[in-house]
Amino acid sequence: MKYHAINNTLFIKNRARFKAQMKPNSIAVFNSNDIYPISADSTMPFEQHRDIFYLSGVDQEESILLLFPDAPKEKHREILFLKETSEHIAIWEGEKLTKEKAFDTSGIKTVYWLKDFEKIFFEIMTQCDTIYFNTNEHYRSNVETQTREDRFISWCKEKYPAHAVAKSNPILQRLRAVKSPIEIDLIQTACSITEKGFRRLLSFIKPGVWEYNIEAELLHEFINNRSKGFAYTPIIASGANANVLHYIENNQQCKEGDLILMDVAAEYANYASDLTRTIPVSGTYTERQRAVYDAVLRVKNEVTNMLVPGTIWADYHVEVGKVMTSELLGLGLLDKADVQKEDPDWPAYKKYFMHGTSHHLGLDTHDYGILTEPMQANMVFTVEPGIYIPDEGFGIRIEDDVVIQKEGTPFNLMGSIPIEAEEIEELMNQS
Ligand SMILES: [Mn+2]
């Protein structure tokens, strides 16, 4: 891991909050992700499942966390099962968590090797009535592979058919949505690394650079700052590519007069940041580009203030739609008749702004959080309005990450990243 060790009180508290929600005499099990194969002996880089990470800090494959708050044996209230390591294994496979290191990382005293799992699990299953399974109920999830968690659930249901089952996911959706101070610091670190990358680009981008040159500049800056790299697949879209919302080819040359939309951000310690800036390739916005840019920025600033405790996500989007509609009227992209005859299920503004404005941000870029429940202090959201005009060959999106406050307007974790058109132009034209 490139990141600095995380204070383990984060994970100790996260487990305490999870356990407080469990039914009497129940256990909960969380598995690591697999290392996904490519072919031959090639594999994808390991990405830990965010739930076992959230509850233990263990960032290693083939790990299992078991929680059993009512365990008759006190040492079985929290257990980690890890892939066995030894000095010999360390030489061949590289350093893995020892039992001592696992304790330092997680605060969990009882650590067994994975080879003993079935035996110890049998004993525990004879003592509990309910098992919490960790299924994926994220509103955008679309998983075709069988995860290690899925395999565990199938195995367990077959072997222990008489136990009651319960769902971990709704508990985690609610817990992970509200960030603790340590988590906000980690997200802030990710945002600050992103800022370094973005500032590097302001003197780098010129007509003739290729989108992949920009991707390389960012990766250089991110890794030099202890990030693994991008928090999500970077979108570096010059000219009309900006109108393809999930453009990730990043293989075109940036031309004089074009804008370049960059939805690019670093991760840090598995926490995501999520930034979008749209800047002029030549260092100066045209009058029309500037008018649209300022309209998007006004929408962003105005709707950010609606992210306060109590706001419902769907209602917020209705309000965003009103603000956006008025800007689109101002830009002459819509006229009054378009708005009067609009379909309430697909309002007129959606022709130019067809995606959502905000999502939770945290260990996942589109983080957990139950969107039908009111917003709370210390939830972290993106704010990312955009206006896409294929007929004019450009699209503009601006995105920052903010923390909802108990009172007042949200705190902008990206408040120091240049966003005003003048500031961007000035920085781009300093030689
Ligand atoms: Mn986003």
PDB file of N, CA and C in Angstrom, residues 103-158:
ATOM      1  N   PHE A 103      -3.581  -6.796  13.720  1.00  0.00           N
ATOM      2  CA  PHE A 103      -4.123  -6.154  14.925  1.00  0.00           C
ATOM      3  C   PHE A 103      -3.876  -4.655  14.878  1.00  0.00           C
ATOM      4  N   ASP A 104      -2.653  -4.266  14.511  1.00  0.00           N
ATOM      5  CA  ASP A 104      -2.346  -2.827  14.414  1.00  0.00           C
ATOM      6  C   ASP A 104      -3.251  -2.132  13.405  1.00  0.00           C
ATOM      7  N   THR A 105      -3.507  -2.809  12.297  1.00  0.00           N
ATOM      8  CA  THR A 105      -4.314  -2.205  11.238  1.00  0.00           C
ATOM      9  C   THR A 105      -5.771  -2.064  11.659  1.00  0.00           C
ATOM     10  N   SER A 106      -6.298  -3.124  12.279  1.00  0.00           N
ATOM     11  CA  SER A 106      -7.755  -3.224  12.463  1.00  0.00           C
ATOM     12  C   SER A 106      -8.215  -3.026  13.894  1.00  0.00           C
ATOM     13  N   GLY A 107      -7.323  -3.277  14.855  1.00  0.00           N
ATOM     14  CA  GLY A 107      -7.748  -3.300  16.252  1.00  0.00           C
ATOM     15  C   GLY A 107      -8.419  -4.612  16.635  1.00  0.00           C
ATOM     16  N   ILE A 108      -8.355  -5.625  15.763  1.00  0.00           N
ATOM     17  CA  ILE A 108      -8.980  -6.922  16.061  1.00  0.00           C
ATOM     18  C   ILE A 108      -7.923  -7.857  16.657  1.00  0.00           C
ATOM     19  N   LYS A 109      -8.254  -8.379  17.863  1.00  0.00           N
ATOM     20  CA  LYS A 109      -7.257  -9.190  18.583  1.00  0.00           C
ATOM     21  C   LYS A 109      -7.187 -10.613  18.051  1.00  0.00           C
ATOM     22  N   THR A 110      -8.341 -11.160  17.641  1.00  0.00           N
ATOM     23  CA  THR A 110      -8.363 -12.570  17.248  1.00  0.00           C
ATOM     24  C   THR A 110      -8.139 -12.701  15.747  1.00  0.00           C
ATOM     25  N   VAL A 111      -6.990 -13.238  15.403  1.00  0.00           N
ATOM     26  CA  VAL A 111      -6.661 -13.418  13.976  1.00  0.00           C
ATOM     27  C   VAL A 111      -6.291 -14.882  13.774  1.00  0.00           C
ATOM     28  N   TYR A 112      -7.037 -15.564  12.912  1.00  0.00           N
ATOM     29  CA  TYR A 112      -6.719 -16.949  12.564  1.00  0.00           C
ATOM     30  C   TYR A 112      -6.259 -16.990  11.115  1.00  0.00           C
ATOM     31  N   TRP A 113      -5.572 -18.081  10.784  1.00  0.00           N
ATOM     32  CA  TRP A 113      -5.253 -18.287   9.363  1.00  0.00           C
ATOM     33  C   TRP A 113      -6.483 -18.860   8.661  1.00  0.00           C
ATOM     34  N   LEU A 114      -6.572 -18.549   7.402  1.00  0.00           N
ATOM     35  CA  LEU A 114      -7.740 -18.927   6.607  1.00  0.00           C
ATOM     36  C   LEU A 114      -7.957 -20.446   6.572  1.00  0.00           C
ATOM     37  N   LYS A 115      -6.885 -21.214   6.659  1.00  0.00           N
ATOM     38  CA  LYS A 115      -7.029 -22.677   6.578  1.00  0.00           C
ATOM     39  C   LYS A 115      -7.867 -23.225   7.746  1.00  0.00           C
ATOM     40  N   ASP A 116      -8.001 -22.473   8.822  1.00  0.00           N
ATOM     41  CA  ASP A 116      -8.786 -22.935   9.970  1.00  0.00           C
ATOM     42  C   ASP A 116     -10.231 -22.429   9.917  1.00  0.00           C
ATOM     43  N   PHE A 117     -10.573 -21.747   8.837  1.00  0.00           N
ATOM     44  CA  PHE A 117     -11.899 -21.102   8.788  1.00  0.00           C
ATOM     45  C   PHE A 117     -13.050 -22.079   8.996  1.00  0.00           C
ATOM     46  N   GLU A 118     -13.075 -23.171   8.231  1.00  0.00           N
ATOM     47  CA  GLU A 118     -14.264 -24.036   8.262  1.00  0.00           C
ATOM     48  C   GLU A 118     -14.509 -24.625   9.649  1.00  0.00           C
ATOM     49  N   LYS A 119     -13.431 -24.989  10.318  1.00  0.00           N
ATOM     50  CA  LYS A 119     -13.552 -25.602  11.648  1.00  0.00           C
ATOM     51  C   LYS A 119     -14.101 -24.584  12.656  1.00  0.00           C
ATOM     52  N   ILE A 120     -13.515 -23.399  12.666  1.00  0.00           N
ATOM     53  CA  ILE A 120     -13.949 -22.381  13.636  1.00  0.00           C
ATOM     54  C   ILE A 120     -15.345 -21.880  13.274  1.00  0.00           C
ATOM     55  N   PHE A 121     -15.603 -21.769  11.983  1.00  0.00           N
ATOM     56  CA  PHE A 121     -16.922 -21.295  11.535  1.00  0.00           C
ATOM     57  C   PHE A 121     -18.017 -22.280  11.958  1.00  0.00           C
ATOM     58  N   PHE A 122     -17.721 -23.580  11.901  1.00  0.00           N
ATOM     59  CA  PHE A 122     -18.702 -24.579  12.327  1.00  0.00           C
ATOM     60  C   PHE A 122     -19.068 -24.360  13.793  1.00  0.00           C
ATOM     61  N   GLU A 123     -18.057 -24.168  14.619  1.00  0.00           N
ATOM     62  CA  GLU A 123     -18.316 -23.945  16.047  1.00  0.00           C
ATOM     63  C   GLU A 123     -19.208 -22.704  16.233  1.00  0.00           C
ATOM     64  N   ILE A 124     -18.877 -21.647  15.515  1.00  0.00           N
ATOM     65  CA  ILE A 124     -19.637 -20.391  15.652  1.00  0.00           C
ATOM     66  C   ILE A 124     -21.077 -20.558  15.153  1.00  0.00           C
ATOM     67  N   MET A 125     -21.230 -21.287  14.078  1.00  0.00           N
ATOM     68  CA  MET A 125     -22.577 -21.482  13.524  1.00  0.00           C
ATOM     69  C   MET A 125     -23.461 -22.305  14.465  1.00  0.00           C
ATOM     70  N   THR A 126     -22.850 -23.172  15.276  1.00  0.00           N
ATOM     71  CA  THR A 126     -23.662 -23.922  16.255  1.00  0.00           C
ATOM     72  C   THR A 126     -24.116 -23.022  17.399  1.00  0.00           C
ATOM     73  N   GLN A 127     -23.531 -21.827  17.487  1.00  0.00           N
ATOM     74  CA  GLN A 127     -23.835 -20.934  18.617  1.00  0.00           C
ATOM     75  C   GLN A 127     -24.730 -19.758  18.238  1.00  0.00           C
ATOM     76  N   CYS A 128     -24.941 -19.536  16.933  1.00  0.00           N
ATOM     77  CA  CYS A 128     -25.726 -18.361  16.533  1.00  0.00           C
ATOM     78  C   CYS A 128     -27.001 -18.791  15.811  1.00  0.00           C
ATOM     79  N   ASP A 129     -27.947 -17.847  15.707  1.00  0.00           N
ATOM     80  CA  ASP A 129     -29.227 -18.155  15.050  1.00  0.00           C
ATOM     81  C   ASP A 129     -29.349 -17.508  13.667  1.00  0.00           C
ATOM     82  N   THR A 130     -28.713 -16.365  13.506  1.00  0.00           N
ATOM     83  CA  THR A 130     -28.894 -15.584  12.269  1.00  0.00           C
ATOM     84  C   THR A 130     -27.535 -15.252  11.680  1.00  0.00           C
ATOM     85  N   ILE A 131     -27.452 -15.304  10.351  1.00  0.00           N
ATOM     86  CA  ILE A 131     -26.229 -14.849   9.691  1.00  0.00           C
ATOM     87  C   ILE A 131     -26.552 -13.708   8.721  1.00  0.00           C
ATOM     88  N   TYR A 132     -25.801 -12.632   8.853  1.00  0.00           N
ATOM     89  CA  TYR A 132     -25.923 -11.496   7.927  1.00  0.00           C
ATOM     90  C   TYR A 132     -25.039 -11.759   6.717  1.00  0.00           C
ATOM     91  N   PHE A 133     -25.671 -11.734   5.539  1.00  0.00           N
ATOM     92  CA  PHE A 133     -24.927 -11.848   4.288  1.00  0.00           C
ATOM     93  C   PHE A 133     -24.778 -10.458   3.676  1.00  0.00           C
ATOM     94  N   ASN A 134     -23.651 -10.265   3.005  1.00  0.00           N
ATOM     95  CA  ASN A 134     -23.381  -8.945   2.429  1.00  0.00           C
ATOM     96  C   ASN A 134     -23.623  -8.947   0.922  1.00  0.00           C
ATOM     97  N   THR A 135     -24.870  -8.760   0.532  1.00  0.00           N
ATOM     98  CA  THR A 135     -25.216  -8.686  -0.889  1.00  0.00           C
ATOM     99  C   THR A 135     -25.066  -7.246  -1.379  1.00  0.00           C
ATOM    100  N   ASN A 136     -24.983  -7.087  -2.670  1.00  0.00           N
ATOM    101  CA  ASN A 136     -24.773  -5.760  -3.261  1.00  0.00           C
ATOM    102  C   ASN A 136     -26.108  -5.171  -3.710  1.00  0.00           C
ATOM    103  N   GLU A 137     -26.584  -4.150  -2.986  1.00  0.00           N
ATOM    104  CA  GLU A 137     -27.875  -3.538  -3.337  1.00  0.00           C
ATOM    105  C   GLU A 137     -27.707  -2.088  -3.765  1.00  0.00           C
ATOM    106  N   HIS A 138     -26.511  -1.750  -4.211  1.00  0.00           N
ATOM    107  CA  HIS A 138     -26.299  -0.372  -4.667  1.00  0.00           C
ATOM    108  C   HIS A 138     -27.211  -0.066  -5.855  1.00  0.00           C
ATOM    109  N   TYR A 139     -27.755   1.158  -5.888  1.00  0.00           N
ATOM    110  CA  TYR A 139     -28.759   1.497  -6.907  1.00  0.00           C
ATOM    111  C   TYR A 139     -28.209   1.453  -8.325  1.00  0.00           C
ATOM    112  N   ARG A 140     -26.906   1.496  -8.498  1.00  0.00           N
ATOM    113  CA  ARG A 140     -26.350   1.441  -9.853  1.00  0.00           C
ATOM    114  C   ARG A 140     -25.599   0.151 -10.114  1.00  0.00           C
ATOM    115  N   SER A 141     -25.639  -0.819  -9.198  1.00  0.00           N
ATOM    116  CA  SER A 141     -24.783  -1.999  -9.372  1.00  0.00           C
ATOM    117  C   SER A 141     -25.260  -2.841 -10.545  1.00  0.00           C
ATOM    118  N   ASN A 142     -24.305  -3.430 -11.234  1.00  0.00           N
ATOM    119  CA  ASN A 142     -24.601  -4.238 -12.413  1.00  0.00           C
ATOM    120  C   ASN A 142     -23.432  -5.210 -12.543  1.00  0.00           C
ATOM    121  N   VAL A 143     -23.515  -6.312 -11.792  1.00  0.00           N
ATOM    122  CA  VAL A 143     -22.365  -7.212 -11.665  1.00  0.00           C
ATOM    123  C   VAL A 143     -22.673  -8.529 -12.347  1.00  0.00           C
ATOM    124  N   GLU A 144     -21.819  -8.929 -13.269  1.00  0.00           N
ATOM    125  CA  GLU A 144     -22.041 -10.197 -13.965  1.00  0.00           C
ATOM    126  C   GLU A 144     -21.186 -11.326 -13.413  1.00  0.00           C
ATOM    127  N   THR A 145     -20.081 -10.983 -12.735  1.00  0.00           N
ATOM    128  CA  THR A 145     -19.206 -12.042 -12.219  1.00  0.00           C
ATOM    129  C   THR A 145     -19.694 -12.511 -10.857  1.00  0.00           C
ATOM    130  N   GLN A 146     -19.282 -13.720 -10.487  1.00  0.00           N
ATOM    131  CA  GLN A 146     -19.583 -14.200  -9.146  1.00  0.00           C
ATOM    132  C   GLN A 146     -18.431 -13.757  -8.246  1.00  0.00           C
ATOM    133  N   THR A 147     -18.757 -13.011  -7.216  1.00  0.00           N
ATOM    134  CA  THR A 147     -17.703 -12.512  -6.323  1.00  0.00           C
ATOM    135  C   THR A 147     -17.373 -13.576  -5.280  1.00  0.00           C
ATOM    136  N   ARG A 148     -16.291 -13.339  -4.572  1.00  0.00           N
ATOM    137  CA  ARG A 148     -15.926 -14.223  -3.464  1.00  0.00           C
ATOM    138  C   ARG A 148     -17.045 -14.248  -2.422  1.00  0.00           C
ATOM    139  N   GLU A 149     -17.670 -13.079  -2.223  1.00  0.00           N
ATOM    140  CA  GLU A 149     -18.805 -13.000  -1.289  1.00  0.00           C
ATOM    141  C   GLU A 149     -19.951 -13.889  -1.770  1.00  0.00           C
ATOM    142  N   ASP A 150     -20.257 -13.830  -3.056  1.00  0.00           N
ATOM    143  CA  ASP A 150     -21.343 -14.660  -3.618  1.00  0.00           C
ATOM    144  C   ASP A 150     -21.054 -16.146  -3.387  1.00  0.00           C
ATOM    145  N   ARG A 151     -19.809 -16.536  -3.622  1.00  0.00           N
ATOM    146  CA  ARG A 151     -19.461 -17.956  -3.443  1.00  0.00           C
ATOM    147  C   ARG A 151     -19.599 -18.364  -1.984  1.00  0.00           C
ATOM    148  N   PHE A 152     -19.195 -17.465  -1.095  1.00  0.00           N
ATOM    149  CA  PHE A 152     -19.333 -17.772   0.336  1.00  0.00           C
ATOM    150  C   PHE A 152     -20.816 -17.938   0.697  1.00  0.00           C
ATOM    151  N   ILE A 153     -21.655 -17.055   0.182  1.00  0.00           N
ATOM    152  CA  ILE A 153     -23.087 -17.112   0.512  1.00  0.00           C
ATOM    153  C   ILE A 153     -23.683 -18.437   0.015  1.00  0.00           C
ATOM    154  N   SER A 154     -23.350 -18.832  -1.208  1.00  0.00           N
ATOM    155  CA  SER A 154     -23.886 -20.101  -1.740  1.00  0.00           C
ATOM    156  C   SER A 154     -23.425 -21.276  -0.882  1.00  0.00           C
ATOM    157  N   TRP A 155     -22.156 -21.284  -0.582  1.00  0.00           N
ATOM    158  CA  TRP A 155     -21.588 -22.369   0.220  1.00  0.00           C
ATOM    159  C   TRP A 155     -22.277 -22.438   1.591  1.00  0.00           C
ATOM    160  N   CYS A 156     -22.428 -21.277   2.188  1.00  0.00           N
ATOM    161  CA  CYS A 156     -22.958 -21.215   3.551  1.00  0.00           C
ATOM    162  C   CYS A 156     -24.433 -21.633   3.601  1.00  0.00           C
ATOM    163  N   LYS A 157     -25.193 -21.203   2.608  1.00  0.00           N
ATOM    164  CA  LYS A 157     -26.623 -21.545   2.587  1.00  0.00           C
ATOM    165  C   LYS A 157     -26.814 -23.043   2.400  1.00  0.00           C
ATOM    166  N   GLU A 158     -25.934 -23.636   1.633  1.00  0.00           N
ATOM    167  CA  GLU A 158     -26.017 -25.067   1.402  1.00  0.00           C
ATOM    168  C   GLU A 158     -25.609 -25.856   2.645  1.00  0.00           C
TER     169      GLU A 158
END
